[in-house]
Coordinates of C-alpha atoms and ligand atoms in Angstrom, one line a residue:
X477 CA 8.8 -9.6 -12.5
X478 CA 12.7 -8.4 -12.0
X479 CA 13.8 -7.6 -8.6
X480 CA 16.3 -4.6 -7.5
X481 CA 18.1 -4.3 -4.1
X482 CA 20.4 -1.2 -5.5
X483 CA 19.7 2.4 -6.0
X484 CA 21.8 3.0 -8.9
X485 CA 21.2 0.0 -11.0
X486 CA 17.0 0.7 -10.8
X487 CA 17.3 4.1 -11.3
X488 CA 19.4 3.5 -14.7
X489 CA 16.7 0.7 -15.5
X490 CA 14.2 3.1 -14.8
X491 CA 15.5 6.1 -16.8
X492 CA 16.0 4.0 -19.8
X493 CA 12.6 3.1 -19.6
X494 CA 11.4 6.9 -19.6
X495 CA 13.5 7.4 -22.5
X496 CA 11.6 5.2 -24.6
X497 CA 8.1 7.0 -23.6
X498 CA 6.8 4.5 -20.9
X499 CA 5.2 6.1 -17.8
X500 CA 6.3 4.5 -14.6
X501 CA 3.4 4.1 -11.3
X502 CA 5.3 3.7 -8.1
X503 CA 3.4 2.0 -5.2
X504 CA 5.7 2.5 -1.8
X505 CA 5.2 -0.3 0.9
X506 CA 6.5 -1.8 3.9
X507 CA 5.3 -5.3 3.1
X508 CA 2.7 -7.8 4.6
X509 CA 1.3 -7.5 1.3
X510 CA -2.6 -7.4 1.4
X511 CA -5.4 -7.0 -1.1
X512 CA -5.4 -3.6 -0.2
X513 CA -1.6 -2.8 -1.4
X514 CA -2.7 -5.3 -4.2
X515 CA -5.6 -2.8 -5.3
X516 CA -3.1 -0.5 -5.3
X517 CA -0.7 -2.0 -7.8
X518 CA -3.7 -2.7 -9.9
X519 CA -4.9 0.8 -10.3
X520 CA -1.3 1.8 -10.9
X521 CA -1.1 -1.0 -13.6
X522 CA -4.1 0.8 -15.3
X523 CA -2.5 4.0 -15.4
X524 CA 0.9 3.4 -15.7
X525 CA 3.3 1.5 -18.5
X526 CA 5.4 0.2 -15.8
X527 CA 4.9 -0.6 -12.2
X528 CA 7.1 -0.6 -9.4
X529 CA 6.6 -1.7 -5.9
X530 CA 8.8 -1.1 -3.3
X531 CA 9.3 -2.8 0.2
X532 CA 11.1 -1.3 2.8
X533 CA 10.0 -1.1 6.1
X534 CA 11.2 2.5 7.3
X535 CA 13.2 2.9 10.6
X536 CA 13.1 6.5 10.7
X537 CA 9.1 6.7 10.8
X538 CA 8.7 4.6 13.8
X539 CA 8.9 6.9 17.1
X540 CA 8.1 3.2 18.9
X541 CA 11.3 0.8 18.7
X542 CA 9.3 -2.4 20.0
X543 CA 6.6 -1.3 16.9
X544 CA 9.5 -1.6 14.4
X545 CA 11.0 -4.7 15.8
X546 CA 7.3 -6.5 15.8
X547 CA 6.6 -4.9 12.6
X548 CA 5.6 -8.0 10.6
X549 CA 8.4 -9.1 7.6
X550 CA 7.2 -11.7 5.3
X551 CA 9.4 -11.0 1.8
X552 CA 9.3 -14.6 0.4
X553 CA 5.1 -14.8 0.8
X554 CA 5.5 -11.0 -0.5
X555 CA 7.5 -12.0 -3.8
X556 CA 4.8 -15.0 -4.6
X557 CA 2.0 -12.4 -4.1
X558 CA 3.4 -9.9 -6.4
X559 CA 4.5 -12.7 -9.3
X560 CA 0.4 -13.0 -9.5
X561 CA 0.0 -9.4 -9.9
X562 CA 1.0 -7.0 -12.6
X563 CA 3.6 -5.5 -11.2
X564 CA 7.0 -5.2 -13.4
X565 CA 9.8 -4.2 -10.9
X566 CA 10.4 -4.6 -7.0
X567 CA 12.4 -2.7 -5.1
X568 CA 13.9 -4.3 -2.1
X569 CA 16.7 -2.3 -0.6
X570 CA 18.6 -2.6 2.6
X571 CA 18.5 0.3 5.1
X572 CA 22.0 0.9 4.5
X573 CA 20.9 1.6 0.6
X574 CA 18.2 3.7 1.3
X575 CA 20.2 5.9 3.8
X576 CA 23.4 6.2 2.5
X577 CA 25.0 8.4 4.9
X578 CA 23.1 7.3 7.8
X579 CA 20.0 8.6 9.3
X580 CA 21.7 11.2 12.0
X581 CA 21.2 14.1 9.8
X582 CA 19.0 13.6 7.3
X583 CA 16.8 16.4 6.0
X584 CA 13.8 17.7 8.3
X585 CA 10.8 19.4 6.4
X586 CA 8.3 22.0 7.1
X587 CA 4.8 20.2 6.6
X588 CA 3.2 23.1 8.6
X589 CA 0.4 22.2 11.0
X590 CA -0.9 19.4 9.6
X591 CA 2.0 17.2 11.0
X592 CA 1.3 17.7 14.8
X593 CA -2.5 16.8 15.0
X594 CA -4.1 13.2 15.6
X595 CA -1.3 10.6 14.2
X596 CA 1.6 13.5 14.4
X597 CA 0.6 14.0 18.0
X598 CA 0.2 10.4 18.7
X599 CA 3.6 9.7 16.9
X600 CA 6.4 12.4 17.5
X601 CA 8.6 12.7 14.3
X602 CA 6.2 10.0 12.5
X603 CA 5.9 12.0 9.4
X604 CA 9.3 13.0 9.5
X605 CA 10.3 9.9 8.8
X606 CA 7.5 9.3 6.0
X607 CA 9.4 12.5 4.4
X608 CA 12.9 11.2 4.6
X609 CA 12.0 7.7 2.9
X610 CA 9.8 9.1 0.4
X611 CA 12.8 11.4 -0.5
X612 CA 14.7 8.9 -1.3
X613 CA 12.5 6.4 -2.7
X614 CA 11.3 9.3 -5.2
X615 CA 14.9 10.3 -5.9
X616 CA 15.4 7.2 -7.3
X617 CA 12.4 6.0 -8.8
X618 CA 11.6 8.8 -11.6
X619 CA 7.7 8.2 -11.2
X620 CA 4.9 9.5 -13.2
X621 CA 2.6 8.3 -10.7
X622 CA 2.2 7.8 -7.2
X623 CA -0.2 5.6 -5.6
X624 CA -0.9 5.5 -1.7
X625 CA -4.1 5.0 0.2
X626 CA -6.4 6.7 1.6
X627 CA -6.2 4.2 4.7
X628 CA -3.3 6.2 5.5
X629 CA -5.1 9.7 5.0
X630 CA -3.1 12.0 6.9
X631 CA 0.1 10.8 5.1
X632 CA -1.5 11.6 1.9
X633 CA -1.8 15.3 2.9
X634 CA 1.8 14.9 3.9
X635 CA 2.7 13.3 0.8
X636 CA 1.1 16.2 -1.3
X637 CA 3.0 19.0 0.6
X638 CA 6.0 16.9 0.6
X639 CA 6.0 17.0 -3.7
X640 CA 5.3 20.9 -3.3
X641 CA 8.5 21.2 -1.5
X642 CA 10.6 19.1 -3.1
X643 CA 10.0 20.5 -6.6
X644 CA 8.6 17.1 -7.5
X645 CA 6.4 16.6 -10.5
X646 CA 5.2 12.9 -9.7
X647 CA 1.2 12.8 -9.6
X648 CA -0.4 11.8 -6.4
X649 CA -3.1 9.4 -6.9
X650 CA -4.8 8.2 -3.9
X651 CA -6.8 4.9 -3.7
X652 CA -9.6 4.1 -1.2
X653 CA -9.6 2.0 1.2
X654 CA -9.8 -1.8 0.5
X655 CA -12.0 -3.6 3.9
X656 CA -12.7 -7.1 4.9
X657 CA -16.0 -8.6 4.8
X658 CA -16.6 -7.4 8.3
X659 CA -15.4 -3.7 7.5
X660 CA -12.0 -3.8 9.6
X661 CA -9.8 -1.9 7.2
X662 CA -7.1 -4.1 5.6
X663 CA -3.7 -3.6 7.3
X664 CA -0.2 -5.4 7.9
X665 CA -0.9 -4.9 11.4
X666 CA -3.9 -7.3 11.6
X667 CA -2.0 -10.3 11.2
X668 CA -0.5 -9.5 14.8
X669 CA -4.5 -9.6 16.6
X670 CA -5.6 -12.6 18.7
X671 CA -8.3 -14.2 17.3
X672 CA -10.4 -12.5 20.1
X673 CA -8.7 -9.3 18.8
X674 CA -9.5 -9.6 15.6
X675 CA -13.0 -10.4 16.3
X676 CA -13.7 -6.9 18.3
X677 CA -11.5 -4.9 16.1
X678 CA -14.4 -4.3 13.5
X679 CA -15.6 -2.2 16.2
X680 CA -13.3 0.7 15.1
X681 CA -15.1 0.9 11.9
X682 CA -18.8 0.5 13.8
X683 CA -17.4 3.7 15.6
X684 CA -16.7 5.8 12.4
X685 CA -20.0 4.6 10.9
X686 CA -21.8 5.5 14.3
X687 CA -20.3 9.0 13.9
X688 CA -21.5 9.2 10.3
X689 CA -25.0 8.2 10.9
X690 CA -25.1 10.1 14.6
X691 CA -28.7 8.3 14.9
X692 CA -29.1 10.1 18.4
X693 CA -28.2 13.5 16.8
X694 CA -25.8 14.5 19.0
X695 CA -22.9 17.4 18.8
X696 CA -19.5 16.8 16.9
X697 CA -17.8 16.9 20.5
X698 CA -20.6 14.3 22.0
X699 CA -20.4 12.3 19.0
X700 CA -16.6 11.6 19.3
X701 CA -16.9 11.1 23.0
X702 CA -19.6 8.3 22.7
X703 CA -18.0 6.9 19.9
X704 CA -14.6 6.5 22.1
X705 CA -16.3 5.4 25.0
X706 CA -17.6 2.6 22.9
X707 CA -14.6 1.8 21.6
X708 CA -13.0 1.9 25.6
X709 CA -15.7 -0.6 26.7
X710 CA -15.0 -3.0 23.8
X711 CA -11.1 -2.9 24.9
X712 CA -9.3 -0.6 22.8
X713 CA -7.1 2.0 24.2
X714 CA -8.2 4.9 22.1
X715 CA -5.5 7.2 20.8
X716 CA -8.6 9.6 19.1
X717 CA -11.3 10.0 17.6
X718 CA -12.1 13.1 16.0
X719 CA -14.0 15.2 13.2
X720 CA -12.0 17.4 11.0
X721 CA -12.0 18.9 7.6
X722 CA -10.4 17.1 5.0
X723 CA -8.2 19.3 3.7
X724 CA -6.1 20.4 7.0
X725 CA -7.6 17.9 9.8
X726 CA -8.0 20.8 12.0
X727 CA -10.9 19.5 14.4
X728 CA -14.1 20.7 14.3
X729 CA -16.6 21.6 16.7
X730 CA -19.5 21.6 14.3
X731 CA -20.5 21.1 10.6
X732 CA -18.6 23.3 8.2
X733 CA -19.7 23.4 4.2
X734 CA -16.4 21.8 3.1
X735 CA -15.5 18.1 3.1
X736 CA -15.2 16.8 6.5
X737 CA -13.9 13.4 7.8
X738 CA -13.6 11.1 10.8
X739 CA -10.8 9.7 11.9
X740 CA -9.9 7.1 14.6
X741 CA -7.0 5.4 16.2
X742 CA -6.7 2.6 18.8
X743 CA -4.9 0.0 20.4
X744 CA -6.4 -3.5 20.6
X745 CA -4.2 -6.1 22.2
X746 CA -1.3 -4.2 21.7
X747 CA -1.6 -3.3 17.8
X748 CA -2.2 0.2 16.8
X749 CA -5.2 0.2 14.3
X750 CA -6.2 3.4 12.3
X751 CA -9.2 3.9 10.6
X752 CA -11.3 6.8 8.5
X753 CA -14.5 7.7 7.1
X754 CA -15.4 10.5 4.9
X755 CA -18.7 12.4 6.4
X756 CA -20.0 13.9 3.4
Ligands
AMP1407 P1 1.8 0.3 4.1 O1 2.6 -1.1 3.8 O2 1.2 0.1 5.6 O3 3.0 1.5 4.4 O4 1.0 0.6 3.1 C1 1.5 0.8 1.8 C2 0.2 2.0 1.2 O5 -0.6 0.9 1.2 C3 0.0 2.7 1.8 O6 -0.3 3.8 0.9 C4 -1.4 2.5 2.6 O7 -2.3 3.8 2.6 C5 -1.8 1.7 1.7 N1 -3.3 0.7 2.0 C6 -2.7 -0.2 3.4 N2 -4.1 -0.6 3.6 C7 -4.8 -0.6 2.6 C8 -5.9 -0.4 2.6 N3 -6.7 -1.5 3.1 N4 -6.7 0.0 1.5 C9 -6.3 0.3 0.4 N5 -4.9 1.1 1.1 C10 -3.7 0.6 2.0

């Protein structure tokens, strides 16, 4: 695995591979890698000739400076894990390398209403930051395929819109959520949970299962309220539990013919966890 820290040399290297007809699969991450990330890299390896992984904790997508400061960084361990995974290139840029003209006058994007819902409402500016970093990463990495996890479902919808807005031809490939044996969605943030927090955390997935299975035949508003109050009882501080249309994340008060999804975000132990589950 080759490691690049500079944009220009990585782009030149990848353009040379592309001119030989090789396809490029790209997996952007913020590091503290776990099996969820590795599953994206394996999917990239199956579909592309060259697999590029980036590790960059993007400051512009954190609306809470404390959350940014506490984000786990384990580059040495990440590199060791990547050596045992079919990854050809690792991009490890500094913030100055990504944002070469600073972060004060970055582009903003019109993502429409989906940006204002759920994660967007809880974390103002978050998706602008996601758009800003992806614009820079995709300007550096001429990817044929971009692999992203359904764990960050809203981010997938935003990314689809970003690719359209920027006229980027990269194909977005959504990948399924990897979970621990007890159902907890794998996340770099799980490492920050206390021992008791870690034991409680799978309740988030159980709440989604409760909504999906609807054992008490409740209405959508009753279901989400019941799921949220179960979580609060377990010690979570709930940001949202929402049943929404999978295409636009508009909240639903009852069933629709199209695809529906339940999404939740909650704080436990000062750690913000998110998860989601398709309902049909
Ligand atoms: P992050 O490092 O948290 O920014 O995540 C990098 C990529 O990995 C994103 O596309 C995430 O959606 C994806 N990802 C994170 N956790 C999981 C998981 N448990 N299963 C599948 N993909 C994941």
